[in-house]
Tab-separated table of C-alpha atoms and ligand atoms in Angstrom:
chain	number	residue	atom	x	y	z
A	1353	UNK	CA	0.000	0.000	0.000
A	1354	UNK	CA	1.246	3.483	-0.848
A	1355	UNK	CA	1.951	5.568	2.239
A	1356	UNK	CA	0.478	9.053	1.859
A	1357	UNK	CA	1.251	10.363	5.352
A	1358	UNK	CA	3.806	8.576	7.535
A	1359	UNK	CA	3.244	7.977	11.218
A	1360	UNK	CA	5.831	10.558	12.340
A	1361	UNK	CA	4.178	13.362	10.354
A	1362	UNK	CA	0.788	12.514	11.825
A	1363	UNK	CA	2.265	12.598	15.317
A	1364	UNK	CA	3.785	16.032	14.742
A	1365	UNK	CA	0.616	17.572	13.347
A	1366	UNK	CA	-1.671	16.030	15.992
A	1367	UNK	CA	0.584	17.414	18.717
A	1368	UNK	CA	0.412	20.848	17.088
A	1369	UNK	CA	-3.376	20.634	17.014
A	1370	UNK	CA	-3.415	19.682	20.694
A	1371	UNK	CA	-1.269	22.722	21.442
A	1372	UNK	CA	-3.506	25.066	19.464
A	1373	UNK	CA	-6.676	23.816	21.131
A	1374	UNK	CA	-5.021	24.140	24.542
A	1375	UNK	CA	-4.208	27.800	23.839
A	1376	UNK	CA	-7.515	28.725	22.288
A	1377	UNK	CA	-9.745	26.965	24.822
A	1378	UNK	CA	-7.786	27.777	27.973
A	1379	UNK	CA	-10.235	28.688	30.735
A	1380	UNK	CA	-13.198	27.530	28.615
A	1381	UNK	CA	-15.512	24.546	29.240
A	1382	UNK	CA	-14.246	22.467	26.321
A	1383	UNK	CA	-15.849	19.220	25.214
A	1384	UNK	CA	-14.173	17.272	22.429
A	1385	UNK	CA	-16.889	15.298	20.685
A	1386	UNK	CA	-15.400	12.385	18.757
A	1387	UNK	CA	-17.327	10.968	15.812
A	1388	UNK	CA	-17.582	7.179	15.858
A	1389	UNK	CA	-15.938	5.206	14.562
A	1390	UNK	CA	-13.253	6.794	12.414
A	1391	UNK	CA	-12.061	9.385	14.926
A	1392	UNK	CA	-11.152	7.058	17.792
A	1393	UNK	CA	-7.442	6.792	16.996
A	1394	UNK	CA	-7.132	10.539	16.485
A	1395	UNK	CA	-9.199	11.213	19.605
A	1396	UNK	CA	-6.925	9.088	21.782
A	1397	UNK	CA	-3.780	10.794	20.494
A	1398	UNK	CA	-5.220	14.311	20.444
A	1399	UNK	CA	-6.483	14.400	24.010
A	1400	UNK	CA	-3.046	13.306	25.231
A	1401	UNK	CA	-1.566	16.254	23.296
A	1402	UNK	CA	-3.710	18.753	25.197
A	1403	UNK	CA	-2.833	20.408	28.491
A	1404	UNK	CA	-6.145	21.916	29.627
A	1405	UNK	CA	-9.117	20.419	31.460
A	1406	UNK	CA	-11.618	19.010	28.979
A	1407	UNK	CA	-14.411	16.526	28.640
A	1408	UNK	CA	-14.518	13.780	26.027
A	1409	UNK	CA	-17.782	12.645	24.464
A	1410	UNK	CA	-18.875	10.508	21.517
A	1411	UNK	CA	-21.474	10.753	18.782
A	1412	UNK	CA	-22.115	8.299	15.965
A	1413	UNK	CA	-22.471	9.195	12.318
A	1414	UNK	CA	-22.777	6.802	9.414
A	1415	UNK	CA	-24.072	6.723	5.894
A	1416	UNK	CA	-26.140	3.663	5.156
A	1417	UNK	CA	-27.036	2.541	1.676
A	1418	UNK	CA	-27.495	-0.666	-0.242
A	1419	UNK	CA	-24.504	-0.069	-2.470
A	1420	UNK	CA	-21.166	-0.405	-0.770
A	1421	UNK	CA	-19.494	2.147	-3.004
A	1422	UNK	CA	-21.967	4.998	-2.812
A	1423	UNK	CA	-22.645	7.208	0.187
A	1424	UNK	CA	-26.143	6.866	1.522
A	1425	UNK	CA	-28.407	8.717	3.888
A	1426	UNK	CA	-26.616	10.271	6.840
A	1427	UNK	CA	-27.666	8.779	10.187
A	1428	UNK	CA	-26.673	10.479	13.414
A	1429	UNK	CA	-27.071	8.796	16.778
A	1430	UNK	CA	-26.651	11.252	19.647
A	1431	UNK	CA	-27.871	8.967	22.442
A	1432	UNK	CA	-24.380	8.830	23.947
A	1433	UNK	CA	-23.939	12.611	23.947
A	1434	UNK	CA	-23.899	14.171	27.437
A	1435	UNK	CA	-25.321	17.587	28.267
A	1436	UNK	CA	-23.479	20.175	26.145
A	1437	UNK	CA	-25.520	23.206	27.173
A	1438	UNK	CA	-23.243	26.216	27.620
A	1439	UNK	CA	-20.111	24.283	26.701
A	1440	UNK	CA	-17.590	24.924	23.943
A	1441	UNK	CA	-17.695	21.949	21.602
A	1442	UNK	CA	-15.109	20.778	19.105
A	1443	UNK	CA	-16.525	18.087	16.830
A	1444	UNK	CA	-13.648	15.769	15.927
A	1445	UNK	CA	-13.793	13.539	12.853
A	1446	UNK	CA	-11.256	11.620	10.823
A	1447	UNK	CA	-11.943	13.264	7.485
A	1448	UNK	CA	-13.886	16.127	5.956
A	1449	UNK	CA	-14.765	14.978	2.453
A	1450	UNK	CA	-17.947	16.367	0.864
A	1451	UNK	CA	-18.734	17.911	4.258
A	1452	UNK	CA	-22.243	16.453	4.484
A	1453	UNK	CA	-21.361	14.504	7.635
A	1454	UNK	CA	-19.916	17.512	9.463
A	1455	UNK	CA	-22.799	19.680	8.329
A	1456	UNK	CA	-25.309	17.183	9.742
A	1457	UNK	CA	-23.316	16.942	12.956
A	1458	UNK	CA	-23.453	20.728	13.402
A	1459	UNK	CA	-27.248	20.579	13.246
A	1460	UNK	CA	-27.406	17.670	15.698
A	1461	UNK	CA	-25.050	19.389	18.155
A	1462	UNK	CA	-26.869	22.732	17.923
A	1463	UNK	CA	-29.914	21.074	19.496
A	1464	UNK	CA	-27.889	20.696	22.725
A	1465	UNK	CA	-27.496	24.505	22.983
A	1466	UNK	CA	-23.703	24.623	23.335
A	1467	UNK	CA	-21.915	27.968	23.805
A	1468	UNK	CA	-19.910	27.431	20.604
A	1469	UNK	CA	-19.205	24.751	18.019
A	1470	UNK	CA	-16.126	24.235	15.885
A	1471	UNK	CA	-14.904	21.320	13.795
A	1472	UNK	CA	-11.533	19.586	13.712
A	1473	UNK	CA	-10.385	16.797	11.406
A	1474	UNK	CA	-7.214	14.944	10.589
A	1475	UNK	CA	-7.778	15.107	6.829
A	1476	UNK	CA	-9.517	17.551	4.531
A	1477	UNK	CA	-10.249	16.554	0.918
A	1478	UNK	CA	-10.909	20.158	-0.020
A	1479	UNK	CA	-11.409	19.510	-3.756
A	1480	UNK	CA	-14.465	17.359	-2.948
A	1481	UNK	CA	-16.119	19.647	-0.440
A	1482	UNK	CA	-19.581	20.755	-1.535
A	1483	UNK	CA	-21.106	22.245	1.614
A	1484	UNK	CA	-20.848	25.883	2.622
A	1485	UNK	CA	-18.605	24.992	5.553
A	1486	UNK	CA	-14.905	24.356	6.108
A	1487	UNK	CA	-13.167	22.566	8.985
A	1488	UNK	CA	-11.964	25.073	11.585
A	1489	UNK	CA	-8.930	22.891	12.295
A	1490	UNK	CA	-7.331	20.308	10.042
A	1491	UNK	CA	-3.978	18.525	10.144
A	1492	UNK	CA	-3.566	17.731	6.430
A	1493	UNK	CA	-5.189	18.789	3.194
A	1494	UNK	CA	-5.113	15.753	0.878
A	1495	UNK	CA	-5.890	15.101	-2.813
A	1496	UNK	CA	-9.028	13.322	-3.969
A	1497	UNK	CA	-7.946	9.758	-3.240
A	1498	UNK	CA	-9.584	7.080	-1.097
A	1499	UNK	CA	-7.448	6.669	2.007
A	1500	UNK	CA	-7.327	4.273	4.963
A	1501	UNK	CA	-5.463	3.890	8.238
A	1502	UNK	CA	-5.190	5.776	11.522
A	1503	UNK	CA	-8.877	5.111	12.165
A	1504	UNK	CA	-10.148	5.268	8.587
A	1505	UNK	CA	-11.503	2.021	7.205
A	1506	UNK	CA	-12.539	0.219	4.095
A	1507	UNK	CA	-15.064	-2.563	4.789
A	1508	UNK	CA	-14.131	-2.330	8.502
A	1509	UNK	CA	-10.476	-3.069	7.718
A	1510	UNK	CA	-7.270	-1.017	7.936
A	1511	UNK	CA	-8.235	1.195	10.923
A	1512	UNK	CA	-5.222	-0.131	12.808
A	1513	UNK	CA	-2.585	1.059	10.325
A	1514	UNK	CA	-0.416	3.689	12.036
A	1515	UNK	CA	-0.108	5.726	8.810
A	1516	UNK	CA	-2.500	7.093	6.165
A	1517	UNK	CA	-2.286	4.984	3.014
A	1518	UNK	CA	-3.847	4.753	-0.418
A	1519	UNK	CA	-4.967	1.145	-0.935
A	1520	UNK	CA	-4.591	-0.399	-4.384
A	1521	UNK	CA	-7.108	-2.796	-5.933
A	1522	UNK	CA	-5.383	-5.830	-4.420
A	1523	UNK	CA	-5.559	-4.264	-0.928
A	1524	UNK	CA	-9.290	-3.613	-1.354
A	1525	UNK	CA	-9.997	-7.133	-2.634
A	1526	UNK	CA	-8.013	-8.566	0.264
A	1527	UNK	CA	-10.067	-6.503	2.731
A	1528	UNK	CA	-13.299	-7.926	1.336
A	1529	UNK	CA	-11.917	-11.465	1.303
A	1530	UNK	CA	-10.729	-11.194	4.908
A	1531	UNK	CA	-13.982	-9.705	6.072
A	1532	UNK	CA	-16.867	-10.946	3.910
A	1533	UNK	CA	-19.399	-9.849	6.539
A	1534	UNK	CA	-17.926	-6.344	6.801
A	1535	UNK	CA	-20.368	-3.512	6.909
A	1536	UNK	CA	-19.014	-2.161	3.639
A	1537	UNK	CA	-17.969	1.440	3.376
A	1538	UNK	CA	-18.219	4.381	1.138
A	1539	UNK	CA	-15.190	3.779	-0.995
A	1540	UNK	CA	-13.630	4.311	-4.357
A	1541	UNK	CA	-16.096	3.715	-7.178
A	1542	UNK	CA	-13.799	1.073	-8.652
A	1543	UNK	CA	-13.957	-0.962	-5.449
A	1544	UNK	CA	-14.801	-4.672	-5.759
B	697	IMP	P1	-18.386	13.485	4.018
B	697	IMP	O1	-19.755	13.436	4.614
B	697	IMP	O2	-18.428	13.326	2.521
B	697	IMP	O3	-17.556	14.666	4.417
B	697	IMP	O4	-17.642	12.175	4.448
B	697	IMP	C1	-17.215	11.975	5.686
B	697	IMP	C2	-17.213	10.503	6.035
B	697	IMP	O5	-17.025	9.640	4.899
B	697	IMP	C3	-16.058	10.282	6.927
B	697	IMP	O6	-16.445	10.386	8.284
B	697	IMP	C4	-15.607	8.892	6.554
B	697	IMP	O7	-16.307	7.949	7.355
B	697	IMP	C5	-16.036	8.679	5.139
B	697	IMP	N1	-14.912	8.893	4.190
B	697	IMP	C6	-14.778	9.905	3.311
B	697	IMP	N2	-13.647	9.788	2.598
B	697	IMP	C7	-13.044	8.651	3.052
B	697	IMP	C8	-11.800	7.990	2.699
B	697	IMP	O8	-11.016	8.409	1.838
B	697	IMP	N3	-11.536	6.856	3.402
B	697	IMP	C9	-12.344	6.352	4.362
B	697	IMP	N4	-13.498	6.942	4.725
B	697	IMP	C10	-13.851	8.082	4.068
B	698	MG	MG1	-16.604	8.631	9.621
């Protein structure tokens, strides 16, 4: 698999993001709201790169559809979200692609009446963004390629890679073979 962003570069940028958030939210009631499931690796590293008191919370977002290769209807499950009223919220996701997911998350979070809402992501595929919204914080802007690793999956595989990679056709076929019951994911249109 082609490595797009090596582990060491991710570590550097995530630490920088932790430092920025610590400066900007010092003295504020910060809640970092991780988006399941892709953000869990980033969430774990990011919170250890911060130096201010904060709360950690989780929300689930997924796009279900019959076809594995096309994004479907956005589903947001906020049953795990604690009270955010009056708090400063940073929604943390793995990737900002078209932006539909983050846009839907903003609406869901607004219902909790937080004091402020911002978004942070590891990756921003800016050429594909279609919503009238940009991530407030991002670690890397990347080209329009399907990527996996560091929390991002294809067919529930590859989340455990410590780097961000671009899988080739053989990698994708292997992921399906290894995990025939995988949930399937929005992926490259040429996916098996
Ligand atoms: P958006 O709604 O188009 O911004 O897509 C965001 C969601 O799609 C992310 O939370 C990911 O779950 C998924 N996604 C988008 N691009 C990729 C990718 O290159 N690899 C893996 N998942 C992706
Ligand atoms: Mg996701």
